[in-house]
XYZ file of N, CA and C in Angstrom:
462
model
N 29.058 105.531 24.674
C 28.591 106.696 23.927
C 27.894 106.231 22.627
N 28.541 105.336 21.905
C 27.982 104.847 20.652
C 26.712 104.028 20.915
N 26.718 103.200 21.963
C 25.536 102.406 22.307
C 24.350 103.325 22.626
N 24.614 104.390 23.359
C 23.552 105.340 23.702
C 22.979 106.003 22.454
N 23.845 106.337 21.507
C 23.401 106.972 20.270
C 22.534 106.017 19.449
N 22.952 104.752 19.402
C 22.174 103.752 18.668
C 20.822 103.541 19.345
N 20.828 103.426 20.666
C 19.592 103.242 21.415
C 18.652 104.432 21.206
N 19.181 105.637 21.271
C 18.376 106.839 21.076
C 17.762 106.862 19.674
N 18.546 106.519 18.669
C 18.058 106.490 17.293
C 16.945 105.455 17.147
N 17.139 104.293 17.747
C 16.133 103.238 17.707
C 14.836 103.705 18.370
N 14.937 104.279 19.565
C 13.752 104.736 20.288
C 13.042 105.860 19.542
N 13.796 106.745 18.934
C 13.212 107.818 18.151
C 12.426 107.252 16.965
N 12.995 106.253 16.310
C 12.311 105.590 15.194
C 11.044 104.898 15.641
N 11.078 104.233 16.777
C 9.892 103.554 17.309
C 8.805 104.574 17.661
N 9.195 105.684 18.240
C 8.222 106.723 18.593
C 7.529 107.247 17.336
N 8.268 107.380 16.256
C 7.687 107.866 15.001
C 6.645 106.885 14.476
N 6.875 105.581 14.671
C 5.928 104.578 14.228
C 4.611 104.646 14.992
N 4.667 105.046 16.235
C 3.483 105.046 17.081
C 2.792 106.401 17.144
N 3.260 107.364 16.386
C 2.623 108.670 16.351
C 1.310 108.545 15.580
N 0.239 109.053 16.139
C -1.065 108.988 15.491
C -1.250 110.255 14.649
N -1.447 110.082 13.347
C -1.590 111.246 12.473
C -2.957 111.918 12.624
N -3.078 113.071 11.996
C -4.371 113.759 11.945
C -5.334 112.875 11.164
N -6.612 113.172 11.219
C -7.593 112.363 10.503
C -7.222 112.264 9.033
N -7.195 111.031 8.552
C -6.822 110.833 7.159
C -8.038 110.752 6.255
N -9.199 110.527 6.853
C -10.371 110.299 6.027
C -11.500 111.254 6.376
N -12.132 111.739 5.339
C -13.304 112.582 5.522
C -14.472 111.939 4.775
N -15.646 112.312 5.108
C -16.831 111.742 4.476
C -16.994 112.338 3.081
N -17.162 111.461 2.118
C -17.337 111.867 0.719
C -18.579 111.180 0.168
N -18.980 111.564 -1.026
C -20.132 110.934 -1.674
C -19.885 109.438 -1.869
N -18.658 109.065 -2.238
C -18.331 107.642 -2.438
C -18.454 106.864 -1.132
N -18.020 107.459 -0.037
C -18.127 106.777 1.261
C -19.579 106.723 1.733
N -20.356 107.766 1.395
C -21.783 107.738 1.709
C -22.451 106.584 0.956
N -22.038 106.376 -0.273
C -22.582 105.262 -1.070
C -22.215 103.932 -0.414
N -20.967 103.794 0.036
C -20.527 102.560 0.702
C -21.325 102.297 1.977
N -21.821 103.358 2.602
C -22.632 103.232 3.816
C -24.115 103.015 3.494
N -24.452 102.992 2.203
C -25.846 102.835 1.809
C -26.650 104.122 1.949
N -25.951 105.252 1.975
C -26.607 106.553 2.177
C -26.458 107.462 0.952
N -26.328 106.851 -0.197
C -26.124 107.604 -1.433
C -27.237 108.620 -1.654
N -26.829 109.838 -1.998
C -27.776 110.898 -2.320
C -28.304 111.670 -1.125
N -27.993 111.224 0.089
C -28.460 111.934 1.282
C -27.518 113.095 1.594
N -28.105 114.206 2.037
C -27.314 115.376 2.412
C -26.637 115.117 3.760
N -25.406 115.586 3.897
C -24.696 115.439 5.172
C -23.946 116.716 5.508
N -23.781 116.954 6.803
C -23.132 118.156 7.299
C -22.134 117.770 8.384
N -20.943 118.325 8.303
C -19.950 118.062 9.341
C -20.372 118.758 10.628
N -20.387 118.005 11.736
C -20.762 118.557 13.045
C -19.504 118.950 13.824
N -18.615 118.006 14.015
C -17.338 118.216 14.698
C -16.318 117.325 14.018
N -15.117 117.312 14.544
C -14.052 116.489 13.976
C -14.481 115.019 13.930
N -14.600 114.478 12.722
C -14.926 113.069 12.548
C -16.374 112.697 12.790
N -17.266 113.679 12.813
C -18.688 113.406 13.043
C -19.520 114.194 12.039
N -20.452 113.497 11.366
C -21.326 114.126 10.392
C -22.775 113.792 10.705
N -23.644 114.750 10.447
C -25.081 114.564 10.574
C -25.633 114.349 9.171
N -26.493 113.342 9.037
C -27.077 113.007 7.741
C -28.590 113.161 7.869
N -29.218 113.619 6.800
C -30.671 113.780 6.845
C -31.324 112.481 7.305
N -32.436 112.631 8.035
C -33.138 111.466 8.549
C -32.679 111.044 9.939
N -31.932 111.918 10.621
C -31.503 111.608 11.987
C -30.346 110.638 12.083
N -29.604 110.471 11.017
C -28.461 109.547 10.988
C -27.184 110.309 11.309
N -26.319 109.679 12.056
C -24.995 110.242 12.341
C -23.950 109.296 11.757
N -22.859 109.859 11.267
C -21.739 109.063 10.769
C -20.513 109.451 11.582
N -19.814 108.427 12.077
C -18.654 108.625 12.941
C -17.417 108.016 12.299
N -16.316 108.759 12.343
C -15.023 108.276 11.879
C -14.317 107.678 13.101
N -13.957 106.407 13.029
C -13.349 105.736 14.183
C -11.984 106.299 14.564
N -11.367 107.055 13.676
C -10.065 107.657 14.015
C -10.181 108.583 15.221
N -11.353 109.158 15.436
C -11.580 110.057 16.570
C -11.734 109.259 17.865
N -12.405 108.120 17.786
C -12.768 107.357 18.977
C -11.802 106.223 19.314
N -11.013 105.792 18.350
C -10.061 104.697 18.558
C -8.760 105.010 17.814
N -8.102 106.109 18.183
C -6.969 106.599 17.397
C -5.712 105.722 17.432
N -5.592 104.843 18.385
C -4.362 104.055 18.506
C -4.498 102.623 18.021
N -5.643 102.282 17.466
C -5.858 100.923 16.976
C -5.173 100.756 15.628
N -4.344 99.716 15.542
C -3.587 99.463 14.319
C -3.841 98.057 13.800
N -3.874 97.934 12.486
C -3.927 96.629 11.841
C -2.521 96.235 11.443
N -2.407 95.317 10.505
C -1.095 94.853 10.053
C -0.317 95.967 9.356
N -1.027 96.791 8.562
C -0.364 97.840 7.786
C -0.495 99.234 8.369
N -1.025 99.337 9.583
C -1.203 100.647 10.210
C -2.656 100.864 10.601
N -3.081 102.132 10.684
C -4.471 102.417 11.064
C -5.468 101.838 10.053
N -6.624 101.436 10.558
C -7.701 100.913 9.719
C -8.956 101.730 10.033
N -8.999 102.992 9.593
C -10.143 103.841 9.919
C -11.420 103.357 9.253
N -12.515 103.552 9.968
C -13.823 103.154 9.481
C -14.811 104.299 9.635
N -15.897 104.222 8.893
C -17.038 105.105 9.074
C -18.185 104.235 9.566
N -18.849 104.688 10.617
C -19.974 103.944 11.170
C -21.213 104.835 11.101
N -22.237 104.371 10.397
C -23.506 105.101 10.283
C -24.469 104.548 11.330
N -25.042 105.463 12.130
C -25.914 105.078 13.238
C -27.210 105.892 13.153
N -28.353 105.212 13.327
C -29.611 105.944 13.287
C -29.907 106.583 14.643
N -31.010 107.299 14.721
C -31.350 108.047 15.939
C -31.618 107.141 17.135
N -31.925 105.874 16.884
C -32.177 104.924 17.969
C -30.907 104.212 18.434
N -29.759 104.588 17.849
C -28.491 103.964 18.244
C -28.233 102.629 17.580
N -28.854 102.395 16.439
C -28.661 101.150 15.694
C -27.693 101.411 14.545
N -26.717 100.535 14.412
C -25.732 100.666 13.328
C -26.385 100.275 12.011
N -26.351 101.195 11.073
C -26.899 100.950 9.741
C -25.858 100.312 8.841
N -24.605 100.755 8.975
C -23.540 100.242 8.123
C -22.179 100.659 8.670
N -21.185 99.876 8.295
C -19.781 100.185 8.584
C -19.063 100.156 7.244
N -18.281 101.183 6.956
C -17.539 101.247 5.696
C -16.092 101.619 5.989
N -15.213 101.114 5.158
C -13.787 101.367 5.332
C -13.376 102.697 4.730
N -12.434 103.338 5.399
C -11.757 104.512 4.856
C -10.452 103.995 4.230
N -9.755 104.815 3.477
C -8.490 104.361 2.895
C -7.541 103.854 3.981
N -6.854 102.755 3.670
C -5.905 102.168 4.613
C -4.809 101.445 3.840
N -3.810 100.975 4.564
C -2.678 100.289 3.934
C -2.677 98.789 4.217
N -3.844 98.224 4.462
C -3.936 96.795 4.755
C -3.792 95.996 3.458
N -2.870 95.057 3.454
C -2.588 94.250 2.263
C -3.734 93.321 1.884
N -4.448 92.829 2.878
C -5.464 91.804 2.627
C -6.889 92.315 2.836
N -7.107 93.601 2.605
C -8.436 94.150 2.850
C -9.477 93.549 1.918
N -9.051 93.085 0.749
C -10.001 92.447 -0.167
C -10.603 91.191 0.456
N -9.834 90.506 1.311
C -10.357 89.326 2.006
C -11.461 89.735 2.991
N -11.276 90.880 3.631
C -12.283 91.408 4.558
C -13.564 91.703 3.790
N -13.412 92.351 2.640
C -14.578 92.693 1.825
C -15.255 91.449 1.273
N -14.466 90.481 0.801
C -15.034 89.242 0.263
C -15.841 88.490 1.323
N -15.398 88.552 2.575
C -16.082 87.857 3.670
C -17.257 88.676 4.216
N -17.468 89.861 3.659
C -18.533 90.772 4.115
C -18.413 91.041 5.620
N -17.176 91.109 6.081
C -16.877 91.269 7.505
C -17.485 92.549 8.084
N -17.467 93.625 7.330
C -17.986 94.902 7.829
C -19.505 94.882 8.031
N -20.182 93.913 7.444
C -21.639 93.819 7.579
C -22.073 93.109 8.866
N -21.150 92.606 9.624
C -21.496 91.876 10.851
C -22.127 92.773 11.912
N -21.974 94.076 11.757
C -22.543 95.014 12.735
C -23.869 95.621 12.258
N -24.240 95.368 11.022
C -25.493 95.929 10.493
C -26.663 95.507 11.380
N -27.459 96.492 11.817
C -28.637 96.201 12.618
C -28.370 96.000 14.101
N -27.128 96.087 14.518
C -26.783 95.921 15.936
C -26.853 97.277 16.638
N -27.226 97.258 17.900
C -27.214 98.492 18.680
C -25.766 98.829 19.034
N -25.529 100.076 19.379
C -24.182 100.460 19.800
C -23.762 99.661 21.032
N -24.708 99.398 21.943
C -24.393 98.601 23.140
C -23.963 97.188 22.756
N -24.658 96.583 21.799
C -24.280 95.246 21.336
C -22.902 95.287 20.655
N -22.703 96.298 19.816
C -21.442 96.425 19.077
C -20.251 96.608 20.009
N -20.477 97.284 21.130
C -19.394 97.512 22.091
C -18.894 96.213 22.711
N -19.713 95.167 22.642
C -19.354 93.879 23.243
C -19.023 92.800 22.223
N -19.347 93.036 20.959
C -19.159 92.004 19.934
C -17.689 91.688 19.702
N -17.414 90.435 19.436
C -16.065 89.986 19.114
C -16.180 88.895 18.042
N -16.594 89.279 16.812
C -16.742 88.264 15.763
C -15.403 87.625 15.408
N -15.474 86.384 14.936
C -14.263 85.681 14.524
C -13.572 86.432 13.398
N -12.249 86.408 13.435
C -11.440 87.083 12.417
C -11.560 86.362 11.080
N -11.294 87.088 10.015
C -11.234 86.507 8.680
C -9.895 85.807 8.544
N -9.921 84.539 8.193
C -8.691 83.760 8.033
C -7.796 84.423 6.987
N -6.551 84.637 7.360
C -5.593 85.274 6.461
C -5.518 86.780 6.618
N -6.446 87.338 7.389
C -6.463 88.790 7.619
C -6.764 89.056 9.095
N -6.092 88.320 9.947
C -6.381 88.380 11.385
C -6.100 89.743 11.986
N -4.935 90.322 11.719
C -4.604 91.625 12.297
C -5.591 92.693 11.847
N -5.941 92.657 10.577
C -6.895 93.625 10.038
C -8.268 93.423 10.681
N -8.703 92.168 10.762
C -9.990 91.858 11.398
C -10.017 92.354 12.835
N -8.954 92.043 13.582
C -8.891 92.454 14.982
C -8.936 93.971 15.124
N -8.267 94.684 14.211
C -8.281 96.151 14.258
C -9.683 96.686 13.970
N -10.368 96.078 13.029
C -11.739 96.508 12.711
C -12.633 96.297 13.922
N -12.557 95.115 14.520
C -13.376 94.813 15.698
C -13.094 95.816 16.809
N -11.831 96.078 17.055
C -11.474 96.996 18.146
C -11.900 98.430 17.829
N -11.795 98.838 16.575
C -12.270 100.174 16.178
C -13.761 100.318 16.449
N -14.541 99.333 16.035
C -15.989 99.399 16.234
C -16.308 99.346 17.729
N -15.654 98.443 18.456
C -15.939 98.300 19.891
C -15.629 99.594 20.657
N -14.435 100.164 20.429
C -14.059 101.386 21.152
C -14.977 102.551 20.791
N -15.300 102.678 19.515
C -16.174 103.765 19.079
C -17.564 103.593 19.687
N -18.117 102.396 19.600
C -19.448 102.127 20.155
C -19.461 102.363 21.665
N -18.421 101.926 22.338
C -18.328 102.105 23.792
C -18.331 103.590 24.161
N -17.546 104.376 23.429
C -17.465 105.807 23.726
C -18.760 106.532 23.378
N -19.408 106.117 22.307
C -20.689 106.748 21.932
C -21.788 106.409 22.919
N -21.830 105.190 23.408
C -22.867 104.825 24.377
C -22.607 105.470 25.726
N -21.351 105.644 26.084
C -21.062 106.285 27.383
C -21.400 107.774 27.336
N -21.353 108.391 26.149
C -21.717 109.809 25.992
C -23.219 110.005 26.169
N -24.020 108.998 25.777
C -25.474 109.120 25.807
C -26.051 108.812 27.188
N -25.286 108.129 28.026
C -25.804 107.736 29.349
C -25.571 108.805 30.386
């Protein structure tokens, strides 16, 4: 009886850890600046998707890769894509990653700049030393999002 209660409590705790929360990040002027889109008008289209003047779309990876976790939990990103399906920029949303400054110092998020969504869906850049879990989560977020966006267009 006691073993069952302990097991149930443990499983309940584990389930709570794997619950995916509602979107934590929305597009703001500061995030638009991080994407290199400062001053451009944007409009929310659907959950986690914004249209930006000039035919640009911005996607929140929480919608397309909701179960991807880094070392400290979810690592949501914003991906700006032009009308031709080329990634203009990737920017981070708030997260609990301890070593995110290492990611920024290595300019890791810029590895997708100028890549097509098809290319991004296949890319597997080397992780940043010391921030492997975070790097892997970023790569998987971009890959899953790019894969889902390209499959929608075909």
